[in-house]
Coordinates of C-alpha atoms and ligand atoms in Angstrom, one line a residue:
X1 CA 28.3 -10.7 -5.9
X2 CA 31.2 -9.9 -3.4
X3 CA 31.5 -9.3 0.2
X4 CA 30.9 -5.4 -0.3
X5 CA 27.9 -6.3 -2.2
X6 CA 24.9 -4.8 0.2
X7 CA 21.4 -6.0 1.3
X8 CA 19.2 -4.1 3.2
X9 CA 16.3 -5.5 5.1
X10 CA 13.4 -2.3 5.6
X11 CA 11.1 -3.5 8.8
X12 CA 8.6 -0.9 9.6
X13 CA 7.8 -1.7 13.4
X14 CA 4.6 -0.4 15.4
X15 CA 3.6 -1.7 18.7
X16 CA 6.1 -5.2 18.2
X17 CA 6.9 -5.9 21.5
X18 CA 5.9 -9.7 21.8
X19 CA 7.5 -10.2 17.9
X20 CA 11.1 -8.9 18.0
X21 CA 12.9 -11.3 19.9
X22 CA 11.2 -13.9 17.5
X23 CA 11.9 -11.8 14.1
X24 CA 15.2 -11.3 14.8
X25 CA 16.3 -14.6 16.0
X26 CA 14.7 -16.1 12.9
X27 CA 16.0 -13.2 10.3
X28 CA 19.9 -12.7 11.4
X29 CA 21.2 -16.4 11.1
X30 CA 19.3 -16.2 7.4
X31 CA 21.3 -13.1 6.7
X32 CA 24.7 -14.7 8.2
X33 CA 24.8 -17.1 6.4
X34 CA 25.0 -14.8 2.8
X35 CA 28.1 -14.0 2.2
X36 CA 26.9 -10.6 1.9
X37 CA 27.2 -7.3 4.1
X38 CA 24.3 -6.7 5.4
X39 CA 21.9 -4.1 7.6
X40 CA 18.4 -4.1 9.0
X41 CA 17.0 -0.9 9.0
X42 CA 14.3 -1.0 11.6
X43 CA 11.5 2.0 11.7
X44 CA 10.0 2.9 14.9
X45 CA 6.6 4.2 13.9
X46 CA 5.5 5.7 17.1
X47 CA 5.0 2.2 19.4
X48 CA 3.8 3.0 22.4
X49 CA 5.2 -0.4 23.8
X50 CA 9.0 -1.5 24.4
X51 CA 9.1 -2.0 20.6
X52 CA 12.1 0.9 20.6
X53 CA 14.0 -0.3 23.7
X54 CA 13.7 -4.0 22.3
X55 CA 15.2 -3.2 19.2
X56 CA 17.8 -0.8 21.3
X57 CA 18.5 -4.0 23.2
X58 CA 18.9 -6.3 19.4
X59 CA 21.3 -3.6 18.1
X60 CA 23.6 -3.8 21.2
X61 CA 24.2 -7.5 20.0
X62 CA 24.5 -6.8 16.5
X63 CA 25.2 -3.3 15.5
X64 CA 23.7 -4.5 11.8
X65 CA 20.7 -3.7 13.3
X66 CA 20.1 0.4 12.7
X67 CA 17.4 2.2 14.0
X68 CA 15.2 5.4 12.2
X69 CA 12.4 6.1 15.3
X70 CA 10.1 8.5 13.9
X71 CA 8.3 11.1 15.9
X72 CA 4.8 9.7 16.3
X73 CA 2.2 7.3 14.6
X74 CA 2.5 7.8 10.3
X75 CA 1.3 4.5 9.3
X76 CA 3.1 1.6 7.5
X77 CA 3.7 3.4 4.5
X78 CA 5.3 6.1 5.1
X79 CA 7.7 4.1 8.0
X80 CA 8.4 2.5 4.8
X81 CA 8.7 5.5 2.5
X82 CA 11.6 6.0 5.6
X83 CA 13.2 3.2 5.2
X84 CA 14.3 2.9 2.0
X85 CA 15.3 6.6 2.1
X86 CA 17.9 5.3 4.2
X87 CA 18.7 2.3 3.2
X88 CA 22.0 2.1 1.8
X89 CA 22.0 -1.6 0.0
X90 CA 22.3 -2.5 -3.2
X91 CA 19.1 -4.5 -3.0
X92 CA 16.5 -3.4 -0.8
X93 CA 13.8 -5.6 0.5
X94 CA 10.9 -4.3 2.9
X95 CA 9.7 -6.8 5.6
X96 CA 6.9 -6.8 7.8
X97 CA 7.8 -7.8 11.7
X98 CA 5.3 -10.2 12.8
X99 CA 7.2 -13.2 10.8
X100 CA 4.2 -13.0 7.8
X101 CA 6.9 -12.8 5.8
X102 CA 9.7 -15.9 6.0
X103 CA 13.3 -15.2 6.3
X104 CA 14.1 -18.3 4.8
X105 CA 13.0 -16.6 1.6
X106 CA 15.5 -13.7 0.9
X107 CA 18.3 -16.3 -0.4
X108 CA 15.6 -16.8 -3.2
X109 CA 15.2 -13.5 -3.7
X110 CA 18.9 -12.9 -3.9
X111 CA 19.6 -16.0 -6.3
X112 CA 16.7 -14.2 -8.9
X113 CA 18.0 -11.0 -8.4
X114 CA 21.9 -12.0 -9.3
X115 CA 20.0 -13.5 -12.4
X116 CA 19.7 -10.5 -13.1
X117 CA 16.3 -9.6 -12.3
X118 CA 15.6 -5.9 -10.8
X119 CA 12.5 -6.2 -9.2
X120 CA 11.8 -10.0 -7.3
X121 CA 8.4 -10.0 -6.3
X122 CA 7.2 -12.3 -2.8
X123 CA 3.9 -14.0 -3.8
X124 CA 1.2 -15.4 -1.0
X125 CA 1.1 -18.8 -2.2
X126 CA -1.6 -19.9 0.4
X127 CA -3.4 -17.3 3.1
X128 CA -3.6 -18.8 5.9
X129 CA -6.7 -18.1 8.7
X130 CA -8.0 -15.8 6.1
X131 CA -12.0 -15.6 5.9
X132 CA -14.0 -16.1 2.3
X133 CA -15.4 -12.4 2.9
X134 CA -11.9 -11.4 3.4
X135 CA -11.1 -13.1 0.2
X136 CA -13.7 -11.6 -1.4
X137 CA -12.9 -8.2 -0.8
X138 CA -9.3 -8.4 -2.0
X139 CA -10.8 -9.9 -5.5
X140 CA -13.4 -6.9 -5.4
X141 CA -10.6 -4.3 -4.8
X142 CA -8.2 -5.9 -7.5
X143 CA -10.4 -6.3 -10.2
X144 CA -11.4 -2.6 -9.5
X145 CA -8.0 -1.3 -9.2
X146 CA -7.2 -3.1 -12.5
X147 CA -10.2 -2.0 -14.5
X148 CA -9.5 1.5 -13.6
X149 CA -5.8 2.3 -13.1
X150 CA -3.0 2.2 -15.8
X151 CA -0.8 -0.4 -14.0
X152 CA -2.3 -3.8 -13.1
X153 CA -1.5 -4.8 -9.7
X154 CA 0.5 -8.2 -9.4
X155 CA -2.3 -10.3 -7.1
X156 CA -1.2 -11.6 -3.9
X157 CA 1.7 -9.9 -3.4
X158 CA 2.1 -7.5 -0.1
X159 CA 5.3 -5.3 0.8
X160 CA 7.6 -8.5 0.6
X161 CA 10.2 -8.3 -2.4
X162 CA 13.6 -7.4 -2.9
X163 CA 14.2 -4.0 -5.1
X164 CA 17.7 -3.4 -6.8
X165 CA 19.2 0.5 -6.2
X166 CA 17.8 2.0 -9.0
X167 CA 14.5 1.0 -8.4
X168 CA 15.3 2.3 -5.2
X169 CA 16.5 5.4 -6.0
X170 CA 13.2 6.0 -8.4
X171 CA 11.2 5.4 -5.7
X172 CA 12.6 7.8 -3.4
X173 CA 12.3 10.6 -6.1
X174 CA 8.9 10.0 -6.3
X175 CA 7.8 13.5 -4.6
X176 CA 4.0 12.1 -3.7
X177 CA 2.4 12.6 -0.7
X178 CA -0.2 9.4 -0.9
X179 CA 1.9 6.2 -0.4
X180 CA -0.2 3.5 -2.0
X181 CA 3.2 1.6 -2.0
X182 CA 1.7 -1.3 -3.9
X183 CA 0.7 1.0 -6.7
X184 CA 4.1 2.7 -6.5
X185 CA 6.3 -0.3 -6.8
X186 CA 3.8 -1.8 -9.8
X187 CA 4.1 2.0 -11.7
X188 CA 8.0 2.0 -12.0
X189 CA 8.0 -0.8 -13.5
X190 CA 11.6 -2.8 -14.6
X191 CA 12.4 -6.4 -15.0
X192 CA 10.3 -7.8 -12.5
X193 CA 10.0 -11.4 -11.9
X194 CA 8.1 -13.4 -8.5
X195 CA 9.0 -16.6 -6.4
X196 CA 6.4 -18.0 -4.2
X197 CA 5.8 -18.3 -0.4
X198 CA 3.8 -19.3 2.3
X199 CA 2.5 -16.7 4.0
X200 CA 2.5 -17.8 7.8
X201 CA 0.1 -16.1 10.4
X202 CA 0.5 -13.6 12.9
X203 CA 3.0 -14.0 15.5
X204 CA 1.9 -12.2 18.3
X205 CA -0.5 -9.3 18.5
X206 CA -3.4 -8.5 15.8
X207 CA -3.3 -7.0 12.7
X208 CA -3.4 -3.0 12.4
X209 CA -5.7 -3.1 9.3
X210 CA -9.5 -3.1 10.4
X211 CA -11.7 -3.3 8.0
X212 CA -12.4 0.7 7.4
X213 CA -9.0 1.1 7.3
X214 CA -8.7 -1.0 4.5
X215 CA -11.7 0.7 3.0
X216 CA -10.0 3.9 3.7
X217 CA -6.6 2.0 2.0
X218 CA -8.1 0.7 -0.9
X219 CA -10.2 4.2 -1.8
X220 CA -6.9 6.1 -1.4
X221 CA -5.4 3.7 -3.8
X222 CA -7.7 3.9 -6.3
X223 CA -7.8 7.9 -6.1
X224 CA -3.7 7.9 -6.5
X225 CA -4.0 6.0 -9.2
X226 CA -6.7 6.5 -11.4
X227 CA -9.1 9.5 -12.5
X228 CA -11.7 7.5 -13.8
X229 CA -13.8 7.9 -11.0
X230 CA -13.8 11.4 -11.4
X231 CA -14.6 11.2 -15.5
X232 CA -16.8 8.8 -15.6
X233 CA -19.6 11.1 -13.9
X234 CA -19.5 12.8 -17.5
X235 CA -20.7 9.5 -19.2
X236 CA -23.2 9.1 -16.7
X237 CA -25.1 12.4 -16.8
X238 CA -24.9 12.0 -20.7
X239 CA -26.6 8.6 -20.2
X240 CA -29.1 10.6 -17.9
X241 CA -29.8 13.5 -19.9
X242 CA -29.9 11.2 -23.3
X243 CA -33.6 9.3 -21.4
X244 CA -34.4 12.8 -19.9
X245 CA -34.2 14.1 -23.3
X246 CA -36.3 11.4 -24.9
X247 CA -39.0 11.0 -22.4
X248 CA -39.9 14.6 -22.3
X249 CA -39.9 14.2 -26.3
X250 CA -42.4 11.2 -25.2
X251 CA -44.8 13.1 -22.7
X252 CA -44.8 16.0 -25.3
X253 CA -46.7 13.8 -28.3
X254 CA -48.6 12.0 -25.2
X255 CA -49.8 15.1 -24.4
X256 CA -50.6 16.4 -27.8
X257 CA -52.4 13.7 -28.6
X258 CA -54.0 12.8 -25.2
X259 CA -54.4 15.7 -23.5
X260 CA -52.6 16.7 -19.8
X261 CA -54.0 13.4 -17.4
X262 CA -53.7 12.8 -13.8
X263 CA -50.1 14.7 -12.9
X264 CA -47.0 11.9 -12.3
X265 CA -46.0 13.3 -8.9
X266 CA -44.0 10.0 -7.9
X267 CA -42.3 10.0 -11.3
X268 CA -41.0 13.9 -10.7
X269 CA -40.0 12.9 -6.6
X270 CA -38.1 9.6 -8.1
X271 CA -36.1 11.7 -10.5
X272 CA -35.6 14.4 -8.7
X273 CA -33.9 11.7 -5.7
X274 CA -32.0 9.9 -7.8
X275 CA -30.1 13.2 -9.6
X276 CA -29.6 14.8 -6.2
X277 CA -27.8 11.7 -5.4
X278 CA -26.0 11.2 -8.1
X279 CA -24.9 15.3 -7.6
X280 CA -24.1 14.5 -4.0
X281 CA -21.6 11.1 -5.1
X282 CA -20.2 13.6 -8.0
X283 CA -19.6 16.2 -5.3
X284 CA -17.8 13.8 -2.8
X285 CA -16.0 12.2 -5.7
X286 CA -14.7 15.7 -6.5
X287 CA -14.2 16.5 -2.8
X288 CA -11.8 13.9 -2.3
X289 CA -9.7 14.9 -5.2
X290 CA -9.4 18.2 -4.6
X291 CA -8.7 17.3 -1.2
X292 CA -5.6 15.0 -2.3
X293 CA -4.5 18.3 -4.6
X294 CA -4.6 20.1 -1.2
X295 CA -2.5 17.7 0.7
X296 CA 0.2 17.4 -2.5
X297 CA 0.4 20.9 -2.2
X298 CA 1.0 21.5 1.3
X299 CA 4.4 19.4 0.9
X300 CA 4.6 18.9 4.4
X301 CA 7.2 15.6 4.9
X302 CA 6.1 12.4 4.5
X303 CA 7.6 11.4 8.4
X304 CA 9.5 13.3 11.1
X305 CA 12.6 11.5 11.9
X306 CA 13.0 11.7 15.9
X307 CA 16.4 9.9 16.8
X308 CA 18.6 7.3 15.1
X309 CA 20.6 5.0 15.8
X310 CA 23.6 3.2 13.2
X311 CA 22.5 5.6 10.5
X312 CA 24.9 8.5 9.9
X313 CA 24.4 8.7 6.3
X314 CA 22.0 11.6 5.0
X315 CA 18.6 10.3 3.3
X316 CA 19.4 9.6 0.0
X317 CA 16.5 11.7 -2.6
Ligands
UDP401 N1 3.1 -1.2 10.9 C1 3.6 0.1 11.1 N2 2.8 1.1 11.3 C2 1.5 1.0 11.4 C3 0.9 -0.3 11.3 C4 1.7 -1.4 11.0 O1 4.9 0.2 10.9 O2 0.8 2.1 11.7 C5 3.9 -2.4 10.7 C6 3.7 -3.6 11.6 O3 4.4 -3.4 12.8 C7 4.2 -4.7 10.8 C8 3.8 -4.3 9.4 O4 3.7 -2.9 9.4 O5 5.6 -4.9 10.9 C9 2.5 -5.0 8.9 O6 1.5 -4.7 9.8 P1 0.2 -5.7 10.1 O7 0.7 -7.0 10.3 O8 -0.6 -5.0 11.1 O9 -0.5 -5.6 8.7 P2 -1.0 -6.8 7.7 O10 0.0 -7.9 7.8 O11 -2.3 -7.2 8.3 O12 -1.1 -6.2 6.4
MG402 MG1 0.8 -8.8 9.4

């Protein structure tokens, strides 16, 4: 690694205000001290705050800082999906803003990665000020993911890692309009290795993920990633129609034999509840994919870039 060598630093920003005095003054003496060129490519994703004049403010003092402001609200993966189009480093490593994620880390990264390593994942060592139902949900949603996707996901790892050009450059190709960036960076795959962290809490402000946004997050994940939940209505209507099958072969010797008794009217309402449910489920199931076909298709962009600053280079595809 020489002084041309590159490292960019991807920090999707959305209301920040309070954070980026702290961030910065914590990530550029980390990034000095390398002796590496360097950029920070700072996304704007709509903030209604002072997050864009701050960050105006941070690149008058160091013009390493580069700006991509994007034209409203898209969410913190597709400000990400922006940077590392434009990102121009060698290695590229995505950062969130509100100091979760330690500076004092990258150097880590970067030893692993000279090692020769393309893909150096950051992994949550501890979770601080995290609930047990909070827990519980992320073990739901993994063990889901993994039972139902082709790629595992690596557990307890966020955004934070360090990805060398090419996997860059894959990523970038990817033409898909869901960005379930986690799923993304475990599909392409490479030599991948982790180092582990503390994760630290929240600076200032409070998370942007609710908890139906999650919901919403880890659904969307699934459907990007897996079509089981749309096959595996086909093993359930077999199971279905395999007991319908035998228990009318049941009532017919019953009757036969026993004559027609008292008529089963709560057996007839029970079955005729539970299919129409399991129709409806089907139907939403189906719904949502073809909704997701829809949205491919469309190929609207991913984000709108409004202004930047730093960044003359075209998006690299
Ligand atoms: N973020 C963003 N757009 C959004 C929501 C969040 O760019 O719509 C940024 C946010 O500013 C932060 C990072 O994504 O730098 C992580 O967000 P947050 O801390 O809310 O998520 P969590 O750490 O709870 O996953
Ligand atoms: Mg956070």
């Amino acid at each position: 690694m020489t002084q041309s060598t590159r490292i960019s630093i991807v920090v999707p920003l959305f209301n920040e205000t309070l954070n980026i005095e702290l961030f910065f003054d914590r990530l550029v003496p980390v990034l000095a001290s390398l002796a590496l060129d360097w950029e920070v490519i700072c996304i704007d994703d709509g903030s209604r705050d002072d997050t864009l004049a701050r960050l105006i403010r941070q690149r008058e003092k160091q013009p390493r800082i580069k700006i991509l402001a994007l034209s409203r609200n898209f969410g913190k993966e597709r400000a990400l999906t922006a940077g590392l189009a434009f990102a121009s480093g060698d290695a590229v490593i995505p950062m969130d803003a509100d100091l979760q994620h330690p500076p004092e880390v990258i150097p880590l990264m970067l030893a692993k990665w000279r090692e020769g390593f393309d893909v150096v994942l950051a992994v949550r060592e501890q979770r601080t000020g995290q609930s047990w139902s909070e827990k519980l949900r992320a073990r739901a949603f993994y063990w889901l993911f993994d039972k139902l996707s082709e790629v595992p996901l690596p557990r307890e790892v966020g955004d934070f890692r360090l990805l060398d050009r090419k996997v860059v450059d894959i990523i970038n190709s990817m033409p898909e309009r869901t960005r379930f960036m986690k799923g993304i960076f475990a599909w392409v795959g490479f030599r991948q290795t982790s180092i582990p962290y503390v994760q630290e809490e929240r600076q200032y402000g409070e998370s942007r993920m609710g908890f139906f946004k999650l919901l919403s997050f880890a659904f969307d994940g699934l459907v990007a990633f897996s079509d089981y939940p749309l096959r595996v209505w086909a093993l359930v209507g077999s199971v279905i129609s395999g007991f319908a099958f035998f228990y009318v072969v049941v009532r017919l010797i019953r009757t036969l034999l026993y004559g027609i008794d008292v008529p089963g009217y709560e057996s007839i309402i029970v079955t005729i509840l539970f299919l129409g449910g399991v129709q409806l489920i089907t139907l939403g199931i189906l719904g949502h994919y073809v909704g997701r076909v829809f949205n491919e298709v469309k190929g609207r962009p991913l984000y709108i870039v409004r202004q930047r600053w730093g960044i003359d280079q075209p998006e690299n595809d």
